[in-house]
Coordinates of C-alpha atoms and ligand atoms in Angstrom, one line a residue:
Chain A
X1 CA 127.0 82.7 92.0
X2 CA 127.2 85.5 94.7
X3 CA 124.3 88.0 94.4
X4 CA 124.0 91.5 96.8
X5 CA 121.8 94.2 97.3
X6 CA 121.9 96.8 99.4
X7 CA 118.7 99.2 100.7
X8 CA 118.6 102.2 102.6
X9 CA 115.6 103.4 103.9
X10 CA 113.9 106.2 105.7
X11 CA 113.9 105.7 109.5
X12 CA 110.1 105.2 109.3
X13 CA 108.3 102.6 111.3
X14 CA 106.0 101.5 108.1
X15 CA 109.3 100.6 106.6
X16 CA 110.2 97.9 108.5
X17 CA 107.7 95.5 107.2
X18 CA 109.2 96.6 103.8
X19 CA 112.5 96.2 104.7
X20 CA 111.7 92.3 106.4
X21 CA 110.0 91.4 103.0
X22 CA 112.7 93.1 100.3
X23 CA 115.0 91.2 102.1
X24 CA 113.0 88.2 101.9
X25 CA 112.2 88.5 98.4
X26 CA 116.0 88.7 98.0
X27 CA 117.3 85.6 99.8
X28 CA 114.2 83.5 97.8
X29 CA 116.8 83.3 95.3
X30 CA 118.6 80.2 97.2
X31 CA 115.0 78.5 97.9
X32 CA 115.3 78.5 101.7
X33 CA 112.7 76.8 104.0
X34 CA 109.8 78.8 104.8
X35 CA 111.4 78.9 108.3
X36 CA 114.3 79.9 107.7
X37 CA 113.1 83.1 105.5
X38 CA 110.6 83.7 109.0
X39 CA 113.6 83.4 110.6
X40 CA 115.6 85.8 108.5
X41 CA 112.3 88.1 108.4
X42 CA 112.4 88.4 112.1
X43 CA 115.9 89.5 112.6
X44 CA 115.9 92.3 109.7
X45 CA 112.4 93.6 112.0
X46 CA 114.6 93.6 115.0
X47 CA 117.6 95.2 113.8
X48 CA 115.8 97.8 112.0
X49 CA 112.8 98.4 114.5
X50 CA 116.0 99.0 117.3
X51 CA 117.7 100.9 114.4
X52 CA 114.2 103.3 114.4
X53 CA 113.4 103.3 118.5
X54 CA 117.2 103.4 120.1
X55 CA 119.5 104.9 117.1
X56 CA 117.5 107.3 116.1
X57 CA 115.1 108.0 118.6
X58 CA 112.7 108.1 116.7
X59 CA 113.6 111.1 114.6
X60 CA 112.2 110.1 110.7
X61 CA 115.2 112.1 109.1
X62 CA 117.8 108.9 109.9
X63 CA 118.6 106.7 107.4
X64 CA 119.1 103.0 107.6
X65 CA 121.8 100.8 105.6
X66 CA 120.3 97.0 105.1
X67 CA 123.2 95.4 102.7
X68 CA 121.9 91.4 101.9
X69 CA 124.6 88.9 100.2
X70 CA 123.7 85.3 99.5
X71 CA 126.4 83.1 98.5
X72 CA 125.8 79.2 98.1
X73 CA 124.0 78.8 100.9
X74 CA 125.1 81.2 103.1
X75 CA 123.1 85.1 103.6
X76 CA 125.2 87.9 105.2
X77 CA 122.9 90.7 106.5
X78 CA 124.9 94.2 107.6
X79 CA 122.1 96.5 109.4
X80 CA 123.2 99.9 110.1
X81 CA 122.4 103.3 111.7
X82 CA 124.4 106.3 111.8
X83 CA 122.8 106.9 115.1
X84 CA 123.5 107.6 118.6
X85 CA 125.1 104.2 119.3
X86 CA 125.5 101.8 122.2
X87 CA 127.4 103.0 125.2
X88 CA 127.7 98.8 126.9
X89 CA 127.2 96.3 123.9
X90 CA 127.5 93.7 126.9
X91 CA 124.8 94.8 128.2
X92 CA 122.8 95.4 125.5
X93 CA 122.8 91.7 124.6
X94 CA 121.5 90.3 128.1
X95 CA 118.2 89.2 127.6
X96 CA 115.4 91.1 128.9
X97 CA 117.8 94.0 128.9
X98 CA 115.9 97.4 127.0
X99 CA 117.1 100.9 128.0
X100 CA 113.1 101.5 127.1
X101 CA 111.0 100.2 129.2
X102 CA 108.7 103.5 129.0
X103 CA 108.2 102.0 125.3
X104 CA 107.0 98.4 126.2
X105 CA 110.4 97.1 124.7
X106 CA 111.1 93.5 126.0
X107 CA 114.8 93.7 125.5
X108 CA 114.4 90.3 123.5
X109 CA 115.7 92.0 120.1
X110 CA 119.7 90.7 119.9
X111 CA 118.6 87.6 121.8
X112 CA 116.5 86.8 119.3
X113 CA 118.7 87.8 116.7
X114 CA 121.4 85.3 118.5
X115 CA 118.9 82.4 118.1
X116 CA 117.4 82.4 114.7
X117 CA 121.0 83.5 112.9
X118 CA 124.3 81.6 113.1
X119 CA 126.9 84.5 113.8
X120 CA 125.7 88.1 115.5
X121 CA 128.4 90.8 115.9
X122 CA 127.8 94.1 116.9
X123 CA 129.9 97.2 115.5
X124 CA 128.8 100.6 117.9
X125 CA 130.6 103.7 118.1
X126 CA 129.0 106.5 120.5
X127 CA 127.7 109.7 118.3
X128 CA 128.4 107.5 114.9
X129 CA 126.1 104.8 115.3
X130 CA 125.6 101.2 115.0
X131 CA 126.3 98.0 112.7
X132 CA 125.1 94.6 113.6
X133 CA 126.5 92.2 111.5
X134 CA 124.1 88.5 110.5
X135 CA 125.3 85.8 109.3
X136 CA 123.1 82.2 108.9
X137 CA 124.3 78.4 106.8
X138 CA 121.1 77.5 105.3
X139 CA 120.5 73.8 105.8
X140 CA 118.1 72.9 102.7
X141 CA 120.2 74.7 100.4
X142 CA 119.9 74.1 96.8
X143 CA 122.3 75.4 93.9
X144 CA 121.7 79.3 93.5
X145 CA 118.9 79.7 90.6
X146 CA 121.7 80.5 88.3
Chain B
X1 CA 96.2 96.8 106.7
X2 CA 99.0 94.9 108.2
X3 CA 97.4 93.9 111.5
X4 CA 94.0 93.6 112.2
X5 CA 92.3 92.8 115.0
X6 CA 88.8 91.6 116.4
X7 CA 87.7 92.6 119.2
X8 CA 85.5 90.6 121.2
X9 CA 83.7 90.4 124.7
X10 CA 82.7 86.6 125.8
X11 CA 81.3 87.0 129.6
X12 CA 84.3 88.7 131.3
X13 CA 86.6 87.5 128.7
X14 CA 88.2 90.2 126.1
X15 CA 88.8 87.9 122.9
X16 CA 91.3 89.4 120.7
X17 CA 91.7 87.5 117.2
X18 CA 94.7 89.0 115.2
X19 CA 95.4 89.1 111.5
X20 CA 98.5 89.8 109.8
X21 CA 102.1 91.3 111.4
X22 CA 102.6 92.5 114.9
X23 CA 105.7 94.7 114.4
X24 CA 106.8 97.7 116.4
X25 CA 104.7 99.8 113.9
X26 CA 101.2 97.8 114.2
X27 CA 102.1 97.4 118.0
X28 CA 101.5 101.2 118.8
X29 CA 98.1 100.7 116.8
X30 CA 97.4 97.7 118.7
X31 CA 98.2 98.7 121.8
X32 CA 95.7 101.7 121.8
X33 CA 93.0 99.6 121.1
X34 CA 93.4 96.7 123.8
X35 CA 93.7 100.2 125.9
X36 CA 90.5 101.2 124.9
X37 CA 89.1 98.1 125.3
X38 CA 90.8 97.4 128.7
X39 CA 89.1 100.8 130.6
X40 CA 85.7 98.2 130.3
X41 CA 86.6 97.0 134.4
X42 CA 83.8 94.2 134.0
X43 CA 86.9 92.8 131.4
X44 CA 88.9 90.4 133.9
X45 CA 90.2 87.9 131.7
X46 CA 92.4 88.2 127.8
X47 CA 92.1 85.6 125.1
X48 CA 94.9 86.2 122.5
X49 CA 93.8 84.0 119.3
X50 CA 96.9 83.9 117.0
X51 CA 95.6 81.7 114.4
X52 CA 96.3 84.4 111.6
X53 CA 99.1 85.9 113.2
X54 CA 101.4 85.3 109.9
X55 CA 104.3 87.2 111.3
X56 CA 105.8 88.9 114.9
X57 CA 108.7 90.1 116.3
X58 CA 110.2 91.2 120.0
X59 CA 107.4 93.9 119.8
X60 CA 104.3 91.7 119.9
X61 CA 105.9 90.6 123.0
X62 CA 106.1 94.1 124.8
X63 CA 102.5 94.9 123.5
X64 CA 101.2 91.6 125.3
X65 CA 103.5 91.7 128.1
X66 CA 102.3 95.5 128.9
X67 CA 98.2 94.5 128.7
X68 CA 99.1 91.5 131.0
X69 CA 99.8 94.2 133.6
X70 CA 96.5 95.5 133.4
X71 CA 95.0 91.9 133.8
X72 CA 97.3 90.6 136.3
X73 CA 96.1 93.5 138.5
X74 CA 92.6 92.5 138.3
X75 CA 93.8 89.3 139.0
X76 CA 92.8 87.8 135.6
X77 CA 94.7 85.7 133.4
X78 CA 95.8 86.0 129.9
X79 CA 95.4 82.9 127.5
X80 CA 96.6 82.3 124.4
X81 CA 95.5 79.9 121.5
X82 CA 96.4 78.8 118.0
X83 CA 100.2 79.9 117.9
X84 CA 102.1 79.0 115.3
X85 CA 105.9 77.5 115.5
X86 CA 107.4 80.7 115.1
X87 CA 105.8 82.7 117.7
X88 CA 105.8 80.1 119.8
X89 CA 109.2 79.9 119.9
X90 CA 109.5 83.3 120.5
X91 CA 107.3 83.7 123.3
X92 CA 109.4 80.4 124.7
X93 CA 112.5 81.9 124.6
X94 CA 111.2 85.4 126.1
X95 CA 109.6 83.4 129.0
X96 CA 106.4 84.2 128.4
X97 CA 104.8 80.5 129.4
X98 CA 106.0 82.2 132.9
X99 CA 102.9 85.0 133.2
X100 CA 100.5 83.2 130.5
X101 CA 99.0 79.9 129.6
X102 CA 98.4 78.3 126.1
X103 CA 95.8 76.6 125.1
X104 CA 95.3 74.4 121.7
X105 CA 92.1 76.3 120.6
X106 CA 89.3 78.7 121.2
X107 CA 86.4 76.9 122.7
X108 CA 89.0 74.9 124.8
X109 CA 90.5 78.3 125.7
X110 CA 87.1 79.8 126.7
X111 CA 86.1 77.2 129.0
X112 CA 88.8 77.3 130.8
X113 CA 88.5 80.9 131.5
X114 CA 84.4 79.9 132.5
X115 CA 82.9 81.0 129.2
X116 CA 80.8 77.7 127.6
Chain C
X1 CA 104.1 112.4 104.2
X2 CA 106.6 111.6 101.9
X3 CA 108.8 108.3 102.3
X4 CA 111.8 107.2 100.2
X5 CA 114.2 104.2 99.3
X6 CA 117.1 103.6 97.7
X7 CA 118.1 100.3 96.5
X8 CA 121.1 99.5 95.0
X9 CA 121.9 96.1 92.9
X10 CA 124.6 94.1 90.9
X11 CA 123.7 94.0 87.2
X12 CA 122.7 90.7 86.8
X13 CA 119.1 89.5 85.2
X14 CA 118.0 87.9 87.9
X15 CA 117.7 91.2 90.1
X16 CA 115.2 92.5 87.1
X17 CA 112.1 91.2 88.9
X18 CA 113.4 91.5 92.2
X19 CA 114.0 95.1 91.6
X20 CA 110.5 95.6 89.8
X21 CA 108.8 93.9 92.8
X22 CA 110.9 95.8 95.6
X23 CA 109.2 99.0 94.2
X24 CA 106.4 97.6 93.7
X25 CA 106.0 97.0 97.3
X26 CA 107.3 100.2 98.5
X27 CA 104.7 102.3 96.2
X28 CA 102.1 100.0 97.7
X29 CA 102.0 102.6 101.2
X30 CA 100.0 104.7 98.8
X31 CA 97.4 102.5 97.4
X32 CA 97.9 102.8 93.8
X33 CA 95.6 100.9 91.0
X34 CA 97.0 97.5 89.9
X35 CA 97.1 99.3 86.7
X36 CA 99.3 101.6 88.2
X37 CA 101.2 99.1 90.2
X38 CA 101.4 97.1 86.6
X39 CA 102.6 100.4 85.0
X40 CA 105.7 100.9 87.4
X41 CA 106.9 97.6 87.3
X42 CA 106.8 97.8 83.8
X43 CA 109.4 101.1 83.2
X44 CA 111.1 100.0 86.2
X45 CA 112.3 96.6 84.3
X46 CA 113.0 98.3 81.2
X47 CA 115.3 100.6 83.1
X48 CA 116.7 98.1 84.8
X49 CA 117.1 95.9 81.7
X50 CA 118.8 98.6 80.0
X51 CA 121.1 99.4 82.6
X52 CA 122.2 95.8 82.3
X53 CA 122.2 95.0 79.1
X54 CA 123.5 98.2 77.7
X55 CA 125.1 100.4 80.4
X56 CA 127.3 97.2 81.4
X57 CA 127.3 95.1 78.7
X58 CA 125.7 92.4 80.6
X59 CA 129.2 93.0 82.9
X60 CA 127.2 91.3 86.5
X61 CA 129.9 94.2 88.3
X62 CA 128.3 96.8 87.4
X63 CA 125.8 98.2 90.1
X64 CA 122.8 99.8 89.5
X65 CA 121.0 102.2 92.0
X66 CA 117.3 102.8 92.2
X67 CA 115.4 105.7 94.4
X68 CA 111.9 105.7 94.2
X69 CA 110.0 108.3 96.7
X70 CA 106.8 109.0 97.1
X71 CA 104.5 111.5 98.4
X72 CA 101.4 112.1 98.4
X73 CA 100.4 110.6 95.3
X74 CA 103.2 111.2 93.4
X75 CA 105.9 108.5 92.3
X76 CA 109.0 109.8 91.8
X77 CA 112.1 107.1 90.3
X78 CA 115.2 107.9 89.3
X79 CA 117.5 104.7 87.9
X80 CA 121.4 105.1 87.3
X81 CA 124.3 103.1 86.5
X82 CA 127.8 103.9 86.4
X83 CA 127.8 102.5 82.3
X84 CA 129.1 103.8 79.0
X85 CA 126.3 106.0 78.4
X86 CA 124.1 107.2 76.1
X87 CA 125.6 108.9 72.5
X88 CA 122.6 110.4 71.2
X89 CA 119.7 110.5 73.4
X90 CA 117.1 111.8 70.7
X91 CA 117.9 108.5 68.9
X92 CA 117.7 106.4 71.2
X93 CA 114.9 107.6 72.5
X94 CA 113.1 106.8 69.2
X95 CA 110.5 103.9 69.1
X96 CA 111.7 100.8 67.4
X97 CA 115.6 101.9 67.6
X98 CA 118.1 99.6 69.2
X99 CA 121.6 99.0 69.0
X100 CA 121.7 95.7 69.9
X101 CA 119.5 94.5 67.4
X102 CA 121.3 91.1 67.4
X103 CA 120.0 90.5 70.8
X104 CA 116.3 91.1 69.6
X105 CA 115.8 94.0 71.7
X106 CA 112.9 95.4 69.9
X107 CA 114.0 99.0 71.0
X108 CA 110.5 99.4 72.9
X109 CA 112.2 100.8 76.0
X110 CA 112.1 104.4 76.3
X111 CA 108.6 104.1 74.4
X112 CA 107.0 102.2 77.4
X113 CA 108.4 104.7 80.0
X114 CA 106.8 108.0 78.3
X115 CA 103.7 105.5 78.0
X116 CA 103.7 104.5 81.1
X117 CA 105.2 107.7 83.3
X118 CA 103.8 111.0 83.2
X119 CA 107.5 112.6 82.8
X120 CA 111.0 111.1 81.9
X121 CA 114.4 112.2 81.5
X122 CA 117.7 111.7 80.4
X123 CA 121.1 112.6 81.8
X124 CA 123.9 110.6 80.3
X125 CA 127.2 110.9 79.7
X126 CA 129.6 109.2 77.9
X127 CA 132.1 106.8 80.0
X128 CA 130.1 108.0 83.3
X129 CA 126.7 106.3 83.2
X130 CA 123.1 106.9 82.6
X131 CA 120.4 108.5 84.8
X132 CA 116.8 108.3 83.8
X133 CA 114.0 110.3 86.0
X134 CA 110.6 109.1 85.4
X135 CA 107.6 110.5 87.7
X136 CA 104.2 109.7 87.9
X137 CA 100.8 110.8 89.2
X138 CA 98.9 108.5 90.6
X139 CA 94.9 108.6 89.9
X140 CA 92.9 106.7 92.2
X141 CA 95.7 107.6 95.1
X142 CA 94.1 107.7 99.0
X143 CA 95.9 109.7 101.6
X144 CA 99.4 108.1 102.4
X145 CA 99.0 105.4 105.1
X146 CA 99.7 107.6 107.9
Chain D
X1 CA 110.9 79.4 88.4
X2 CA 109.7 83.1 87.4
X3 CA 108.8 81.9 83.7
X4 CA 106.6 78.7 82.9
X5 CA 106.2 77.2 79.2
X6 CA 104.3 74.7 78.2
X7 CA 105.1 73.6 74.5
X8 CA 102.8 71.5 72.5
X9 CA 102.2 70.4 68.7
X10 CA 98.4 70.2 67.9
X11 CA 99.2 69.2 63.8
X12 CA 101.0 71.7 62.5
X13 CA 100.7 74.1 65.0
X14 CA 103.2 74.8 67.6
X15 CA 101.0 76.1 71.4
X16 CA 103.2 77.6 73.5
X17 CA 101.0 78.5 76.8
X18 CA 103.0 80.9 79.4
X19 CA 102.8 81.2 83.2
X20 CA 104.6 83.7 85.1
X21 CA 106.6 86.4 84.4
X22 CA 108.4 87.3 80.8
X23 CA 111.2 89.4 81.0
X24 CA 114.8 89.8 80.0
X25 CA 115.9 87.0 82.4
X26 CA 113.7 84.8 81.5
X27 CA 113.4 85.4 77.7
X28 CA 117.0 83.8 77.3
X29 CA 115.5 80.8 78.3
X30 CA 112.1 80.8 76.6
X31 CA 113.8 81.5 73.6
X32 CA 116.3 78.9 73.1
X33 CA 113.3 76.4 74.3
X34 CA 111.4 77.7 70.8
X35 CA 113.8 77.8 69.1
X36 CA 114.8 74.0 70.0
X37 CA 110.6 73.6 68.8
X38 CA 110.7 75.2 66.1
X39 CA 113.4 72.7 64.5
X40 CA 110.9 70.5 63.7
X41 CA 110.2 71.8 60.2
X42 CA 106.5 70.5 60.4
X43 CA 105.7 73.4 62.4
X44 CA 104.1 76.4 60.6
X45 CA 101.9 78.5 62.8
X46 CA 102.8 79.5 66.6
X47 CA 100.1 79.6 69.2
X48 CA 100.8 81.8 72.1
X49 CA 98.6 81.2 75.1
X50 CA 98.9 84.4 77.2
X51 CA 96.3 83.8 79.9
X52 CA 98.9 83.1 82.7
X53 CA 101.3 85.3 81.4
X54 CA 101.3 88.0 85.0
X55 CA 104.0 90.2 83.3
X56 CA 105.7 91.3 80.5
X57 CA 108.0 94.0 79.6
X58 CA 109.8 94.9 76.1
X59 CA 112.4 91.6 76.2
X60 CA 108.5 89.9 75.2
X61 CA 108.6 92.1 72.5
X62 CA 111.5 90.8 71.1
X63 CA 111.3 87.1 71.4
X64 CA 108.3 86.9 69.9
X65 CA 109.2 89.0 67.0
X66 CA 112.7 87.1 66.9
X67 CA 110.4 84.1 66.6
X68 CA 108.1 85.5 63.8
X69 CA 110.9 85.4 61.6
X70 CA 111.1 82.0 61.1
X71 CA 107.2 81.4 61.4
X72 CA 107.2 84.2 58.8
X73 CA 109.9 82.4 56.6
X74 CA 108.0 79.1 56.6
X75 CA 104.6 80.9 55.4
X76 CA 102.5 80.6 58.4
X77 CA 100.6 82.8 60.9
X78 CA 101.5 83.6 64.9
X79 CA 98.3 84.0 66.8
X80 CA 97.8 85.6 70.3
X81 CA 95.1 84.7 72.6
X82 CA 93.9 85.7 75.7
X83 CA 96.1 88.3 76.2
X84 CA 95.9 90.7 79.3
X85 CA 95.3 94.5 79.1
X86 CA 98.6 95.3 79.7
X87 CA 100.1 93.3 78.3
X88 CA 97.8 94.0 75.2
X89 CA 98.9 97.8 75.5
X90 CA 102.4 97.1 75.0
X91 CA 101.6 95.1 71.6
X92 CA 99.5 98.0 70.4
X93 CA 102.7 100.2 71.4
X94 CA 105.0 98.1 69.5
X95 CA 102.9 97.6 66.4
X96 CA 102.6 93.8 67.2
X97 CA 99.3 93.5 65.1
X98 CA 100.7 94.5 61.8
X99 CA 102.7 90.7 62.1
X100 CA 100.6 88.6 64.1
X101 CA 97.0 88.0 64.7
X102 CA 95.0 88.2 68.2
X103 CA 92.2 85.6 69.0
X104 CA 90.2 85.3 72.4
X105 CA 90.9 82.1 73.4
X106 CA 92.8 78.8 72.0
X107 CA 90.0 76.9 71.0
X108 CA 89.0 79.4 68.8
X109 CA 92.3 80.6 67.6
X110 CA 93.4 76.8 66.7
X111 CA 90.4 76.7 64.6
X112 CA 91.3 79.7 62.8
X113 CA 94.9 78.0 62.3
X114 CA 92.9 74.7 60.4
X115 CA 92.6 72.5 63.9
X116 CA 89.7 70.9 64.4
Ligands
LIG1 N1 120.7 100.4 116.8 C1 120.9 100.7 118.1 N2 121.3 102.0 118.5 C2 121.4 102.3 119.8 N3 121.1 101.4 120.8 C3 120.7 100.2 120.5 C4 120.5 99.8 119.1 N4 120.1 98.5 119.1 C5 120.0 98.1 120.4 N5 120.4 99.1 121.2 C6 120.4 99.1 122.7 O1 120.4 97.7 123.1 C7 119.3 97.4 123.9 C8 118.8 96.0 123.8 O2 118.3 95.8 122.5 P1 117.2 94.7 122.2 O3 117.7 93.4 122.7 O4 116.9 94.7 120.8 O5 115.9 95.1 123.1 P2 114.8 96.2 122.9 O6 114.9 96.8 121.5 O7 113.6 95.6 123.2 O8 115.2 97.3 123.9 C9 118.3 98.5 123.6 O9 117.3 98.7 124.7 C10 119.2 99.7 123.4 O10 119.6 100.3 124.6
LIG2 N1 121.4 102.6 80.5 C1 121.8 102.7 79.2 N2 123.1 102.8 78.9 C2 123.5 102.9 77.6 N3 122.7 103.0 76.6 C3 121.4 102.9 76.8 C4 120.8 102.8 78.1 N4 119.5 102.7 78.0 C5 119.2 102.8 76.7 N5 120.3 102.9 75.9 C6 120.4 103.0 74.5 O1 119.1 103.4 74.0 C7 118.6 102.5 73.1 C8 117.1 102.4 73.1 O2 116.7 101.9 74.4 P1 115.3 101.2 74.5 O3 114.2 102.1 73.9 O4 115.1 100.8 75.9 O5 115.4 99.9 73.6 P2 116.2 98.5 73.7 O6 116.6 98.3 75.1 O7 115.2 97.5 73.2 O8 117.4 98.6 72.8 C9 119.3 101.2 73.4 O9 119.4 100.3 72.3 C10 120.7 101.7 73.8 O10 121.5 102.0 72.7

């Protein structure tokens, strides 16, 4: 059975441990492997963290979009910002690349996101923000708990 | 309480034990005190123990990354011990095995960096 | 400083603890009393429960929205869903009346929220859904973690 | 596996010890798992074990009562023990003890029920 939730939260940096463990709690509906939900809980910090420091610059009045579906075995995350977006998405996925250096960022986010999740696509309109999209097969799947 | 971290000075070692997540938001925190800690010049050499490091992201590599600045000037060397898959795996794929060595456990750790 | 979430779920019973825990979590930033934290879990499943069981007729696509802020040390959660509403608040509002008796609900709902909650409200209306507002002080609160 | 219950028959008693959480979710299950119990007509008193029991809302409320009635029917008693505070607050709401009788714990509340 297909289950979905979706959680919006203020553009906070104490959210974003929140946000990595409702997601977490969610997807521990299909039993995955306690790497795959580190895995998962890694990404969600990425995309929101970036969502925080690059979309909104910081600024604590943005709000961000997490929408989680599990299906079988398969969990679709949809991270968005209404923010100022990405003006090279190229770019922006090289690893190492960070338009913030001033802020310690490593520029590892999407390439990390690339290797713990099975499809990354990014959505990113200038002025109206940004949508990565997540998608990852679970291998030790077992029937949804219902 | 997410992250918590003990400070200690072995010789001219600075041995950092965390606890908990390294995020973006316990990095800032972190950050200020390996800064603090740091401005002690007789400090040459970092030991990062990540035993019960139960969680990190991309941000607990810019934290470490930034601090290895400070060492690298006074051509010290960062260690680090006890990782766990995950972060390994993570510092792997950010090359961090480039600027910083890994070591199995404490003592070991320690003695290489001329503490007994 | 105040934070907020909003999460937003399909009707379907296994999202009741999920959703209980998810606020849990959230209302943790301001270090409430395990009685407390007990307390808001509590109203937050009933309200949850009730959505399901009789804003949607157990219908699993309905969706059910849940904003919890808090601020200082005050809990503020307000639970809709987009059901058949509410005929006669004052009754149902009663302790011990239900109208799906033949489900053994024991009609204990709205008795546990003004228990548990230092206010709660109504808004419903017929064919458009139910709201309920419940807000809470907390006792032993600390100052919000940052 | 939010909702754990472990069903035994000490003579004509009927334990039911709970671990986990009892809501509306999981008292569609726990209830057609008494109710499969409680066909055996040699049971007359129910035990309930709450001691593991982390959570409980109003759905509690109602499969216990729901189960009362045929307890009730066949003359016998249902006994509580080891009940949390909470969890105790919401039977003192619901006017549990008018129907059914608390005990500490289950050694003593079996003896109360006639086993040894
Ligand atoms: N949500 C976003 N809004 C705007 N720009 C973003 C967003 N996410 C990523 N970026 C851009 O992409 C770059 C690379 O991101 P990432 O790989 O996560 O590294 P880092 O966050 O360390 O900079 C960022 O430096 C930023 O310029
Ligand atoms: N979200 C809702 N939508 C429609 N009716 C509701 C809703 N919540 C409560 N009710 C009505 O109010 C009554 C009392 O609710 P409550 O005190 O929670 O008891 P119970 O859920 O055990 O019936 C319900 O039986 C139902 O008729």
């Amino acid at each position: 059975m297909k289950n979905e939730m979706e959680l919006s939260i203020a553009a906070l940096s104490q959210n974003e441990s929140f946000a990595r463990s409702t997601v977490a709690a969610f997807v521990s509906q299909i039993d995955p492997t306690m790497e795959e939900l580190t895995e998962l809980k890694t990404v969600v910090s990425e995309a929101v963290t970036n969502a925080i420091i690059h979309g909104y610059d910081e600024n604590p009045n943005g709000r961000i979009f997490i929408q989680t579906s599990i299906e079988e075995d398969v969990v679709t995350l949809t991270i968005t910002d209404q923010g100022k977006g990405i003006p090279n998405i190229q770019t922006a996925m090289e690893p190492l690349y960070t338009s913030k250096p001033e802020l310690e960022r490593s520029g590892m986010g999407f390439t990390i996101m690339e290797n713990f999740m099975d499809e990354v696509s990014i959505q990113s309109t200038e002025t109206t923000g940004t949508t990565v999209f997540l998608k990852k097969w679970l291998t030790k799947s077992t029937l949804p708990s219902n | 309480m997410e992250l918590l971290s003990e400070l200690t000075k072995e010789k001219n070692v600075l041995c950092v034990r965390l606890t908990g997540e390294l995020d973006h938001h316990t990095a800032l925190e972190l950050r200020t005190e390996l800064d603090e800690a740091l401005k002690d010049e007789d400090v040459h050499h970092m030991l990062l123990n990540l035993e019960d490091l139960r969680f990190m992201d991309s941000s607990g590599i810019g934290v470490i990354l930034g601090r290895y600045k400070t060492i690298a000037a006074r051509e010290g060397e960062v260690v680090v011990c006890a990782i766990s898959e995950e972060v390994n795996r993570i510092f792997e794929m950010a090359g961090m095995y480039k600027v910083l060595r890994l070591e199995e456990g404490e003592k070991s750790a320690l003695r290489t960096l001329g503490v007994a």
